[in-house]
Tab-separated table of C-alpha atoms and ligand atoms in Angstrom:
chain	number	residue	atom	x	y	z
A	1	UNK	CA	0.000	0.000	0.000
A	2	UNK	CA	1.410	3.385	-0.995
A	3	UNK	CA	0.648	5.552	2.016
A	4	UNK	CA	1.177	9.274	1.569
A	5	UNK	CA	0.688	9.892	5.257
A	6	UNK	CA	1.549	7.243	7.770
A	7	UNK	CA	1.499	7.518	11.562
A	8	UNK	CA	2.863	4.717	13.747
A	9	UNK	CA	2.104	4.612	17.454
A	10	UNK	CA	2.305	8.375	17.816
A	11	UNK	CA	2.397	9.762	21.346
A	12	UNK	CA	2.083	13.453	22.095
A	13	UNK	CA	2.120	15.042	25.526
A	14	UNK	CA	1.549	18.628	26.634
A	15	UNK	CA	3.295	18.673	29.996
A	16	UNK	CA	1.718	15.834	31.957
A	17	UNK	CA	-1.313	15.490	29.714
A	18	UNK	CA	-1.059	12.802	27.062
A	19	UNK	CA	-3.153	14.092	24.175
A	20	UNK	CA	-2.251	11.425	21.596
A	21	UNK	CA	-1.877	7.991	23.134
A	22	UNK	CA	-0.603	5.827	20.306
A	23	UNK	CA	-2.196	6.905	17.043
A	24	UNK	CA	-1.629	4.665	14.046
A	25	UNK	CA	-2.995	5.688	10.689
A	26	UNK	CA	-2.329	5.270	6.959
A	27	UNK	CA	-3.684	7.510	4.257
A	28	UNK	CA	-3.297	6.625	0.594
A	29	UNK	CA	-2.733	8.986	-2.320
A	30	UNK	CA	-5.977	10.620	-3.389
A	31	UNK	CA	-7.815	9.509	-0.297
A	32	UNK	CA	-10.148	11.883	1.524
A	33	UNK	CA	-10.318	11.219	5.238
A	34	UNK	CA	-12.724	12.929	7.610
A	35	UNK	CA	-11.644	13.077	11.250
A	36	UNK	CA	-14.432	13.467	13.770
A	37	UNK	CA	-14.583	13.351	17.550
A	38	UNK	CA	-15.396	15.257	20.674
A	39	UNK	CA	-13.730	18.500	21.627
A	40	UNK	CA	-10.387	17.706	23.216
A	41	UNK	CA	-10.080	14.243	21.652
A	42	UNK	CA	-6.839	15.261	19.915
A	43	UNK	CA	-8.007	15.904	16.334
A	44	UNK	CA	-6.257	19.224	15.896
A	45	UNK	CA	-3.175	17.966	17.658
A	46	UNK	CA	-2.946	14.959	15.338
A	47	UNK	CA	-3.246	17.246	12.312
A	48	UNK	CA	-0.641	19.653	13.659
A	49	UNK	CA	1.778	16.798	14.297
A	50	UNK	CA	1.544	15.780	10.654
A	51	UNK	CA	3.216	18.997	9.460
A	52	UNK	CA	5.151	19.372	12.696
A	53	UNK	CA	3.506	22.410	14.131
A	54	UNK	CA	3.755	20.144	17.167
A	55	UNK	CA	6.686	17.852	17.999
A	56	UNK	CA	5.809	14.301	19.051
A	57	UNK	CA	7.359	12.403	21.951
A	58	UNK	CA	7.452	8.954	20.372
A	59	UNK	CA	6.329	7.009	17.339
A	60	UNK	CA	6.956	7.798	13.694
A	61	UNK	CA	5.250	9.995	11.120
A	62	UNK	CA	6.039	9.714	7.408
A	63	UNK	CA	4.551	12.234	4.999
A	64	UNK	CA	5.315	12.076	1.260
A	65	UNK	CA	8.550	10.257	2.067
A	66	UNK	CA	9.654	12.769	4.712
A	67	UNK	CA	10.364	11.462	8.208
A	68	UNK	CA	8.464	14.100	10.186
A	69	UNK	CA	9.621	12.682	13.534
A	70	UNK	CA	13.262	13.175	12.544
A	71	UNK	CA	14.565	16.366	14.244
A	72	UNK	CA	16.990	16.856	11.325
A	73	UNK	CA	14.195	17.157	8.758
A	74	UNK	CA	14.104	20.460	6.855
A	75	UNK	CA	10.622	21.735	7.676
A	76	UNK	CA	10.489	23.881	4.568
A	77	UNK	CA	10.863	20.816	2.377
A	78	UNK	CA	8.074	19.043	4.261
A	79	UNK	CA	5.750	22.028	4.149
A	80	UNK	CA	6.041	22.443	0.403
A	81	UNK	CA	4.267	19.097	0.157
A	82	UNK	CA	1.686	19.711	2.879
A	83	UNK	CA	-0.904	22.492	2.762
A	84	UNK	CA	-2.885	23.526	5.814
A	85	UNK	CA	-6.080	25.509	6.232
A	86	UNK	CA	-7.179	26.778	9.649
A	87	UNK	CA	-10.483	27.482	11.305
A	88	UNK	CA	-9.575	31.182	11.617
A	89	UNK	CA	-8.435	31.573	7.940
A	90	UNK	CA	-5.234	33.379	9.020
A	91	UNK	CA	-4.922	35.437	5.864
A	92	UNK	CA	-2.221	38.117	6.037
A	93	UNK	CA	-4.260	41.292	6.650
A	94	UNK	CA	-1.645	43.681	5.236
A	95	UNK	CA	-1.510	41.919	1.864
A	96	UNK	CA	-4.044	41.773	-0.961
A	97	UNK	CA	-5.603	38.489	-1.972
A	98	UNK	CA	-3.106	38.201	-4.841
A	99	UNK	CA	-0.173	38.966	-2.536
A	100	UNK	CA	-1.425	36.477	0.044
A	101	UNK	CA	-1.430	33.790	-2.612
A	102	UNK	CA	1.803	34.679	-4.392
A	103	UNK	CA	3.943	35.301	-1.295
A	104	UNK	CA	5.009	31.703	-0.769
A	105	UNK	CA	5.514	30.783	-4.461
A	106	UNK	CA	7.632	33.912	-4.954
A	107	UNK	CA	9.700	33.600	-1.792
A	108	UNK	CA	10.013	29.841	-1.499
A	109	UNK	CA	9.982	28.711	-5.118
A	110	UNK	CA	11.360	31.913	-6.621
A	111	UNK	CA	8.469	32.042	-9.088
A	112	UNK	CA	8.749	35.219	-11.221
A	113	UNK	CA	6.151	37.903	-10.495
A	114	UNK	CA	4.067	37.519	-13.660
A	115	UNK	CA	4.031	33.764	-13.409
A	116	UNK	CA	3.030	33.966	-9.751
A	117	UNK	CA	0.168	36.263	-10.700
A	118	UNK	CA	-1.247	33.713	-13.120
A	119	UNK	CA	-0.770	31.087	-10.434
A	120	UNK	CA	-2.960	33.223	-8.168
A	121	UNK	CA	-5.564	33.684	-10.921
A	122	UNK	CA	-5.677	29.969	-11.487
A	123	UNK	CA	-5.996	29.172	-7.764
A	124	UNK	CA	-8.708	31.800	-7.310
A	125	UNK	CA	-10.657	30.419	-10.247
A	126	UNK	CA	-10.689	27.045	-8.508
A	127	UNK	CA	-12.327	28.570	-5.434
A	128	UNK	CA	-14.627	30.812	-7.481
A	129	UNK	CA	-13.199	34.172	-6.423
A	130	UNK	CA	-11.510	35.505	-9.538
A	131	UNK	CA	-13.099	38.939	-9.090
A	132	UNK	CA	-11.524	39.432	-5.633
A	133	UNK	CA	-7.887	39.172	-6.673
A	134	UNK	CA	-6.994	42.736	-5.655
A	135	UNK	CA	-9.181	42.973	-2.540
A	136	UNK	CA	-7.844	43.041	1.002
A	137	UNK	CA	-8.924	40.244	3.382
A	138	UNK	CA	-10.990	42.608	5.547
A	139	UNK	CA	-13.135	43.415	2.524
A	140	UNK	CA	-14.217	39.789	2.189
A	141	UNK	CA	-16.810	37.710	4.006
A	142	UNK	CA	-15.654	34.866	6.222
A	143	UNK	CA	-16.515	32.307	3.584
A	144	UNK	CA	-14.606	34.230	0.939
A	145	UNK	CA	-11.599	34.609	3.227
A	146	UNK	CA	-11.578	30.889	3.858
A	147	UNK	CA	-11.718	30.178	0.127
A	148	UNK	CA	-8.769	32.529	-0.383
A	149	UNK	CA	-6.913	30.633	2.353
A	150	UNK	CA	-7.572	27.429	0.419
A	151	UNK	CA	-6.372	29.060	-2.801
A	152	UNK	CA	-3.237	30.295	-1.019
A	153	UNK	CA	-2.474	26.767	0.042
A	154	UNK	CA	-3.268	25.340	-3.413
A	155	UNK	CA	-0.868	27.722	-5.136
A	156	UNK	CA	2.049	25.821	-3.593
A	157	UNK	CA	0.751	22.645	-5.284
A	158	UNK	CA	0.773	20.544	-2.114
A	159	UNK	CA	0.478	16.772	-2.291
A	160	UNK	CA	-1.573	16.581	0.903
A	161	UNK	CA	-3.946	19.122	2.384
A	162	UNK	CA	-4.926	19.386	6.038
A	163	UNK	CA	-8.148	21.120	7.027
A	164	UNK	CA	-8.849	21.925	10.684
A	165	UNK	CA	-12.533	22.727	11.189
A	166	UNK	CA	-12.393	25.207	8.357
A	167	UNK	CA	-16.129	25.946	8.444
A	168	UNK	CA	-16.589	26.164	12.211
A	169	UNK	CA	-16.197	29.941	12.339
A	170	UNK	CA	-18.676	30.492	9.495
A	171	UNK	CA	-22.383	31.234	9.431
A	172	UNK	CA	-24.330	28.255	8.124
A	173	UNK	CA	-25.100	29.990	4.830
A	174	UNK	CA	-21.385	30.555	4.204
A	175	UNK	CA	-20.391	27.034	5.168
A	176	UNK	CA	-21.816	25.582	1.970
A	177	UNK	CA	-19.612	27.578	-0.389
A	178	UNK	CA	-16.458	26.405	1.392
A	179	UNK	CA	-17.577	22.790	1.540
A	180	UNK	CA	-18.328	22.924	-2.181
A	181	UNK	CA	-14.779	24.041	-2.897
A	182	UNK	CA	-13.435	21.200	-0.768
A	183	UNK	CA	-15.682	18.731	-2.505
A	184	UNK	CA	-14.266	19.928	-5.810
A	185	UNK	CA	-10.738	19.351	-4.559
A	186	UNK	CA	-11.669	15.882	-3.363
A	187	UNK	CA	-13.058	14.991	-6.790
A	188	UNK	CA	-9.911	16.381	-8.350
A	189	UNK	CA	-7.900	13.690	-6.584
A	190	UNK	CA	-6.329	15.722	-3.782
A	191	UNK	CA	-5.230	13.788	-0.706
A	192	UNK	CA	-7.111	15.422	2.137
A	193	UNK	CA	-7.365	15.054	5.893
A	194	UNK	CA	-10.380	16.983	7.075
A	195	UNK	CA	-11.137	17.548	10.744
A	196	UNK	CA	-14.798	18.489	10.721
A	197	UNK	CA	-18.088	18.685	12.551
A	198	UNK	CA	-19.977	18.519	9.251
A	199	UNK	CA	-21.326	14.981	9.351
A	200	UNK	CA	-22.975	15.483	5.963
A	201	UNK	CA	-19.603	16.213	4.419
A	202	UNK	CA	-18.017	13.242	6.184
A	203	UNK	CA	-20.742	10.939	4.902
A	204	UNK	CA	-20.933	12.197	1.333
A	205	UNK	CA	-17.388	13.198	0.417
A	206	UNK	CA	-14.986	11.246	2.606
A	207	UNK	CA	-13.635	7.900	1.452
A	208	UNK	CA	-13.075	7.076	5.088
A	209	UNK	CA	-14.143	8.436	8.452
A	210	UNK	CA	-11.940	8.325	11.520
A	211	UNK	CA	-13.516	8.743	14.916
A	212	UNK	CA	-11.014	9.910	17.509
A	213	UNK	CA	-11.654	9.479	21.189
A	214	UNK	CA	-9.358	10.229	24.152
A	215	UNK	CA	-6.288	10.506	21.964
A	216	UNK	CA	-6.835	7.283	20.048
A	217	UNK	CA	-8.261	6.265	16.692
A	218	UNK	CA	-11.375	4.692	18.178
A	219	UNK	CA	-13.292	3.609	15.132
A	220	UNK	CA	-12.657	3.887	11.437
A	221	UNK	CA	-14.587	2.956	8.327
A	222	UNK	CA	-16.348	4.232	5.227
A	223	UNK	CA	-18.914	7.022	5.456
A	224	UNK	CA	-21.668	4.515	6.060
A	225	UNK	CA	-20.192	3.688	9.451
A	226	UNK	CA	-21.887	6.833	10.708
A	227	UNK	CA	-25.203	5.109	10.073
A	228	UNK	CA	-24.127	1.997	11.958
A	229	UNK	CA	-21.619	2.875	14.696
A	230	UNK	CA	-19.830	-0.120	16.246
A	231	UNK	CA	-18.699	1.416	19.518
A	232	UNK	CA	-20.896	2.992	22.187
A	233	UNK	CA	-18.585	6.040	22.206
A	234	UNK	CA	-19.257	6.792	18.544
A	235	UNK	CA	-22.956	6.140	19.095
A	236	UNK	CA	-22.967	8.667	21.942
A	237	UNK	CA	-21.010	11.175	19.910
A	238	UNK	CA	-23.379	10.941	16.960
A	239	UNK	CA	-26.416	11.149	19.222
A	240	UNK	CA	-25.039	14.292	20.870
A	241	UNK	CA	-24.328	15.779	17.483
A	242	UNK	CA	-27.924	15.593	16.294
B	1	UNK	CA	28.280	91.094	32.466
B	2	UNK	CA	27.610	91.530	28.727
B	3	UNK	CA	24.329	91.752	26.946
B	4	UNK	CA	22.509	89.120	24.994
B	5	UNK	CA	23.219	89.458	21.256
B	6	UNK	CA	22.324	87.800	17.987
B	7	UNK	CA	25.583	85.854	18.202
B	8	UNK	CA	24.350	84.210	21.374
B	9	UNK	CA	21.123	83.244	19.647
B	10	UNK	CA	23.080	81.749	16.773
B	11	UNK	CA	25.266	79.850	19.219
B	12	UNK	CA	22.149	78.426	20.883
B	13	UNK	CA	20.676	77.462	17.531
B	14	UNK	CA	23.916	75.763	16.609
B	15	UNK	CA	23.713	73.830	19.879
B	16	UNK	CA	20.147	72.864	19.031
B	17	UNK	CA	21.351	71.616	15.643
B	18	UNK	CA	23.902	69.367	17.364
B	19	UNK	CA	21.151	68.099	19.644
B	20	UNK	CA	19.219	67.107	16.541
B	21	UNK	CA	22.306	65.478	15.006
B	22	UNK	CA	22.925	63.496	18.182
B	23	UNK	CA	19.285	62.414	18.340
B	24	UNK	CA	19.392	61.333	14.696
B	25	UNK	CA	22.560	59.332	15.335
B	26	UNK	CA	20.948	57.717	18.354
B	27	UNK	CA	17.937	56.879	16.190
B	28	UNK	CA	20.027	55.255	13.456
B	29	UNK	CA	22.493	53.393	15.674
B	30	UNK	CA	19.949	52.636	18.379
B	31	UNK	CA	17.466	51.448	15.764
B	32	UNK	CA	19.927	48.943	14.340
B	33	UNK	CA	21.006	47.733	17.779
B	34	UNK	CA	17.418	47.700	19.023
B	35	UNK	CA	16.402	45.565	16.055
B	36	UNK	CA	19.151	43.138	16.986
B	37	UNK	CA	17.974	43.038	20.595
B	38	UNK	CA	14.393	42.453	19.421
B	39	UNK	CA	15.504	39.520	17.262
B	40	UNK	CA	17.475	38.005	20.160
B	41	UNK	CA	14.639	38.561	22.631
B	42	UNK	CA	12.220	36.674	20.365
B	43	UNK	CA	14.694	33.888	19.580
B	44	UNK	CA	13.636	30.270	19.770
B	45	UNK	CA	16.616	29.475	21.954
B	46	UNK	CA	15.938	30.029	25.607
B	47	UNK	CA	19.603	30.767	26.346
B	48	UNK	CA	19.649	33.552	23.756
B	49	UNK	CA	16.412	34.979	25.161
B	50	UNK	CA	17.797	34.894	28.705
B	51	UNK	CA	21.131	36.440	27.753
B	52	UNK	CA	19.480	39.265	25.849
B	53	UNK	CA	17.056	39.858	28.721
B	54	UNK	CA	20.070	40.259	30.986
B	55	UNK	CA	21.454	42.905	28.639
B	56	UNK	CA	18.124	44.712	28.561
B	57	UNK	CA	17.749	44.678	32.330
B	58	UNK	CA	21.329	45.788	32.910
B	59	UNK	CA	20.961	48.752	30.555
B	60	UNK	CA	17.481	49.680	31.739
B	61	UNK	CA	18.733	49.627	35.328
B	62	UNK	CA	21.680	51.933	34.628
B	63	UNK	CA	21.389	55.733	34.468
B	64	UNK	CA	22.257	57.089	31.048
B	65	UNK	CA	24.788	59.359	32.729
B	66	UNK	CA	26.700	56.331	34.019
B	67	UNK	CA	26.673	54.818	30.530
B	68	UNK	CA	28.153	58.056	29.233
B	69	UNK	CA	30.894	58.035	31.869
B	70	UNK	CA	31.725	54.403	31.144
B	71	UNK	CA	31.958	54.988	27.399
B	72	UNK	CA	33.791	58.309	27.550
B	73	UNK	CA	36.083	58.034	30.571
B	74	UNK	CA	36.178	54.257	30.903
B	75	UNK	CA	37.210	53.624	27.317
B	76	UNK	CA	39.640	56.539	27.600
B	77	UNK	CA	41.482	54.745	30.390
B	78	UNK	CA	41.999	51.628	28.262
B	79	UNK	CA	43.322	53.777	25.435
B	80	UNK	CA	40.211	54.148	23.283
B	81	UNK	CA	39.698	57.903	23.012
B	82	UNK	CA	36.335	58.697	21.497
B	83	UNK	CA	35.461	62.270	20.546
B	84	UNK	CA	32.549	63.548	22.698
B	85	UNK	CA	29.989	63.297	19.879
B	86	UNK	CA	30.890	59.687	19.188
B	87	UNK	CA	31.007	58.785	22.885
B	88	UNK	CA	27.555	60.299	23.348
B	89	UNK	CA	26.219	58.563	20.242
B	90	UNK	CA	27.557	55.173	21.347
B	91	UNK	CA	26.084	55.641	24.840
B	92	UNK	CA	22.716	56.543	23.395
B	93	UNK	CA	22.909	53.576	21.025
B	94	UNK	CA	23.465	51.208	23.942
B	95	UNK	CA	20.723	52.923	25.930
B	96	UNK	CA	18.206	52.895	23.050
B	97	UNK	CA	18.984	49.309	22.087
B	98	UNK	CA	17.534	48.051	25.368
B	99	UNK	CA	14.405	50.197	25.316
B	100	UNK	CA	13.665	49.913	21.601
B	101	UNK	CA	14.384	46.190	21.722
B	102	UNK	CA	11.693	45.761	24.365
B	103	UNK	CA	9.202	48.114	22.685
B	104	UNK	CA	9.593	46.287	19.385
B	105	UNK	CA	9.505	42.860	20.988
B	106	UNK	CA	6.124	43.776	22.407
B	107	UNK	CA	4.902	44.865	18.974
B	108	UNK	CA	6.188	41.686	17.316
B	109	UNK	CA	4.560	39.529	19.969
B	110	UNK	CA	1.292	41.417	19.533
B	111	UNK	CA	1.023	39.936	16.029
B	112	UNK	CA	-1.083	36.803	16.521
B	113	UNK	CA	0.882	33.562	16.714
B	114	UNK	CA	-1.514	32.140	14.114
B	115	UNK	CA	-0.051	34.507	11.504
B	116	UNK	CA	3.380	32.993	12.055
B	117	UNK	CA	1.943	29.491	11.923
B	118	UNK	CA	0.107	30.166	8.687
B	119	UNK	CA	3.292	31.557	7.141
B	120	UNK	CA	5.378	28.625	8.370
B	121	UNK	CA	2.832	26.222	6.888
B	122	UNK	CA	3.503	27.869	3.522
B	123	UNK	CA	7.158	26.831	3.835
B	124	UNK	CA	8.499	30.325	4.478
B	125	UNK	CA	11.773	30.474	6.402
B	126	UNK	CA	12.047	32.130	9.806
B	127	UNK	CA	13.411	35.338	8.260
B	128	UNK	CA	10.813	35.382	5.514
B	129	UNK	CA	8.100	35.001	8.132
B	130	UNK	CA	9.619	37.869	10.095
B	131	UNK	CA	10.107	40.282	7.212
B	132	UNK	CA	7.097	39.494	5.024
B	133	UNK	CA	4.424	38.688	7.587
B	134	UNK	CA	5.272	39.770	11.135
B	135	UNK	CA	7.213	43.028	10.784
B	136	UNK	CA	4.785	44.795	8.416
B	137	UNK	CA	2.022	44.171	10.942
B	138	UNK	CA	4.189	44.996	13.959
B	139	UNK	CA	5.484	48.221	12.377
B	140	UNK	CA	1.997	49.729	12.325
B	141	UNK	CA	1.684	49.542	16.070
B	142	UNK	CA	5.363	50.276	16.719
B	143	UNK	CA	5.431	53.813	15.335
B	144	UNK	CA	3.707	55.715	18.173
B	145	UNK	CA	5.760	54.254	21.064
B	146	UNK	CA	8.941	54.567	19.008
B	147	UNK	CA	8.343	58.248	18.322
B	148	UNK	CA	7.432	58.710	21.967
B	149	UNK	CA	10.692	57.122	23.031
B	150	UNK	CA	12.695	59.448	20.800
B	151	UNK	CA	11.116	62.459	22.429
B	152	UNK	CA	12.700	61.139	25.630
B	153	UNK	CA	16.013	60.524	23.866
B	154	UNK	CA	16.038	64.038	22.445
B	155	UNK	CA	15.747	65.467	25.945
B	156	UNK	CA	18.294	62.992	27.319
B	157	UNK	CA	20.910	64.185	24.829
B	158	UNK	CA	21.346	67.083	27.266
B	159	UNK	CA	23.394	64.682	29.390
B	160	UNK	CA	26.049	64.639	26.675
B	161	UNK	CA	27.004	68.110	27.939
B	162	UNK	CA	28.861	66.471	30.835
B	163	UNK	CA	31.461	64.954	28.525
B	164	UNK	CA	31.952	68.336	26.919
B	165	UNK	CA	29.852	67.894	23.817
B	166	UNK	CA	28.404	71.293	22.919
B	167	UNK	CA	24.765	70.568	22.243
B	168	UNK	CA	21.901	72.821	23.281
B	169	UNK	CA	22.301	72.446	27.059
B	170	UNK	CA	26.091	72.887	27.013
B	171	UNK	CA	25.732	75.865	24.670
B	172	UNK	CA	23.339	77.588	27.062
B	173	UNK	CA	25.675	76.884	29.989
B	174	UNK	CA	28.559	78.444	28.094
B	175	UNK	CA	26.536	81.577	27.325
B	176	UNK	CA	25.203	81.837	30.849
B	177	UNK	CA	28.682	81.577	32.287
B	178	UNK	CA	29.629	84.791	30.520
B	179	UNK	CA	26.311	86.675	30.738
B	180	UNK	CA	24.867	85.352	33.958
B	181	UNK	CA	21.262	85.685	32.836
B	182	UNK	CA	20.035	82.182	33.704
B	183	UNK	CA	16.296	82.860	33.318
B	184	UNK	CA	16.723	84.279	29.856
B	185	UNK	CA	19.318	81.814	28.591
B	186	UNK	CA	17.982	78.587	30.060
B	187	UNK	CA	14.436	79.755	29.363
B	188	UNK	CA	15.357	80.108	25.705
B	189	UNK	CA	17.041	76.703	25.709
B	190	UNK	CA	13.903	75.211	27.237
B	191	UNK	CA	11.793	76.801	24.520
B	192	UNK	CA	14.046	75.326	21.861
B	193	UNK	CA	13.732	71.850	23.403
B	194	UNK	CA	9.992	72.325	23.492
B	195	UNK	CA	9.934	73.432	19.859
B	196	UNK	CA	11.761	70.233	18.894
B	197	UNK	CA	9.780	67.838	21.079
B	198	UNK	CA	6.272	69.176	20.768
B	199	UNK	CA	5.757	68.371	17.069
B	200	UNK	CA	7.084	64.865	17.693
B	201	UNK	CA	4.749	64.335	20.635
B	202	UNK	CA	1.815	65.657	18.640
B	203	UNK	CA	2.671	63.408	15.741
B	204	UNK	CA	3.018	60.378	18.008
B	205	UNK	CA	-0.345	61.046	19.627
B	206	UNK	CA	-2.007	61.558	16.260
B	207	UNK	CA	-0.591	58.257	14.983
B	208	UNK	CA	-1.858	56.524	18.065
B	209	UNK	CA	-5.364	57.901	17.614
B	210	UNK	CA	-5.370	57.008	13.944
B	211	UNK	CA	-4.301	53.482	14.780
B	212	UNK	CA	-7.094	53.006	17.283
B	213	UNK	CA	-9.747	54.401	14.972
B	214	UNK	CA	-8.322	52.756	11.875
B	215	UNK	CA	-8.457	49.257	13.291
B	216	UNK	CA	-11.363	48.017	11.258
B	217	UNK	CA	-13.077	44.783	12.138
B	218	UNK	CA	-12.705	41.957	9.643
B	219	UNK	CA	-15.884	41.443	7.614
C	1	ATP	N1	-0.477	23.972	23.133
C	1	ATP	C1	-1.123	23.229	24.055
C	1	ATP	N2	-0.706	23.208	25.339
C	1	ATP	C2	-1.347	22.464	26.259
C	1	ATP	N3	-2.405	21.704	26.013
C	1	ATP	C3	-2.880	21.667	24.764
C	1	ATP	C4	-2.265	22.434	23.717
C	1	ATP	N4	-2.945	22.221	22.571
C	1	ATP	C5	-3.934	21.357	22.889
C	1	ATP	N5	-3.890	21.005	24.200
C	1	ATP	C6	-4.811	20.087	24.872
C	1	ATP	O1	-4.825	18.894	24.164
C	1	ATP	C7	-6.117	18.309	24.147
C	1	ATP	C8	-6.525	18.005	22.704
C	1	ATP	O2	-6.638	19.222	22.003
C	1	ATP	P1	-7.018	19.270	20.473
C	1	ATP	O3	-6.991	20.719	20.103
C	1	ATP	O4	-6.180	18.352	19.704
C	1	ATP	O5	-8.502	18.748	20.498
C	1	ATP	P2	-9.554	18.738	19.325
C	1	ATP	O6	-9.963	17.322	19.177
C	1	ATP	O7	-9.021	19.414	18.134
C	1	ATP	O8	-10.746	19.573	19.957
C	1	ATP	P3	-11.710	20.660	19.278
C	1	ATP	O9	-12.839	19.910	18.643
C	1	ATP	O10	-12.192	21.457	20.457
C	1	ATP	O11	-10.913	21.470	18.324
C	1	ATP	C9	-7.039	19.304	24.819
C	1	ATP	O12	-7.290	18.834	26.121
C	1	ATP	C10	-6.236	20.577	24.867
C	1	ATP	O13	-6.545	21.299	26.019
C	2	MG	MG1	-9.437	21.282	17.175
């Protein structure tokens, strides 16, 4: 099996608190995985360990052939292959949409200005925001900002994309436009790990759903598993969610 | 006792010009050193952060006058003779480095950590994150306190008179020694200091107001 992301017995502690207690996980190229679970179950932490925003205490993490657990790894090499989108968008407020998107290609990949501009146009077209290329983030709605954040990540042509509750800060009527963009990416063959509370998205779009509980992968299966949970914990979680 | 003439006024104005030169030097040198201190104070290495904090606390706990004596007389003893202007400029650089370093560290740390994370996730290097993402946002809020600090520095340049540098304060002392009209002479010197500082203070306060009003909420 050709895993693009592979975690082996990953342990992560914050001080005394063990947040990940032996997470093992393989994600294949082109696979879309939805990660669900209660608040505090370690979903964000697991995601952040994958591109080493957090350092793990033991276990191994391989991403696109990079040994993430290896302290000698060049993070900039890893992060060219891994895109990440946050709940709070985190666009750069002092830069226009175009500048937000072209910053990394220009600085990291030394893409010439004109070429970077067409890269931005292309990425914005994919998220349906071509007309906002010269706007500033504060002039956009939350949903539009989040789509720009996705475009910014796409412009680096990542092999894997991580999404951490990217619609949680949005009004329900703005959630749909972001989910649609993500669905498009999924159909386009992007490898995606999506931490989400959107059960509809998990059911419809994800190839696989992972239910995390108390720092462990508790239950995993295709989207249909949400209709027939095996463990009482998942049953409780789904009941509480309704 | 002579009378106050146009020559005296010109001498005072010349002193005021040197005060401005000294302040500008302190701004340039202190700005560079302060930037260095800011970088060290926000380093990832705890040892570097601790060591630079020690520097900051040592300087902030030392009167500027003592710094001047150390640089001018102290270095003189070990054979490094600095002209008064240079000695004063170096002292003010050391002094400003600690204060500006801390002011700017605060501004850099006021930029949300999530901005740095987002930039790091785009594979930018530490310096690229600093220069392209953090500093442009920190600079906005750094201007008012920085200008405010240099109003203080401008007034503190008067201490350079003790090592014999003829800036505004020393110039007024020299004139008063021959005329003995302290109210007139020092009053004039005070007015000149005020004329230099007031526009800066006004500007700093206006920037601060603009910043508070101009902080628009994201849509
Ligand atoms: N930087 C940190 N320092 C200390 N504790 C942390 C830190 N980050 C997370 N934790 C703790 O780790 C646990 C798991 O957090 P995590 O953010 O991974 O949960 P989550 O599953 O993403 O929850 P949510 O649905 O609320 O986002 C929580 O108890 C949290 O308090
Ligand atoms: Mg979370």
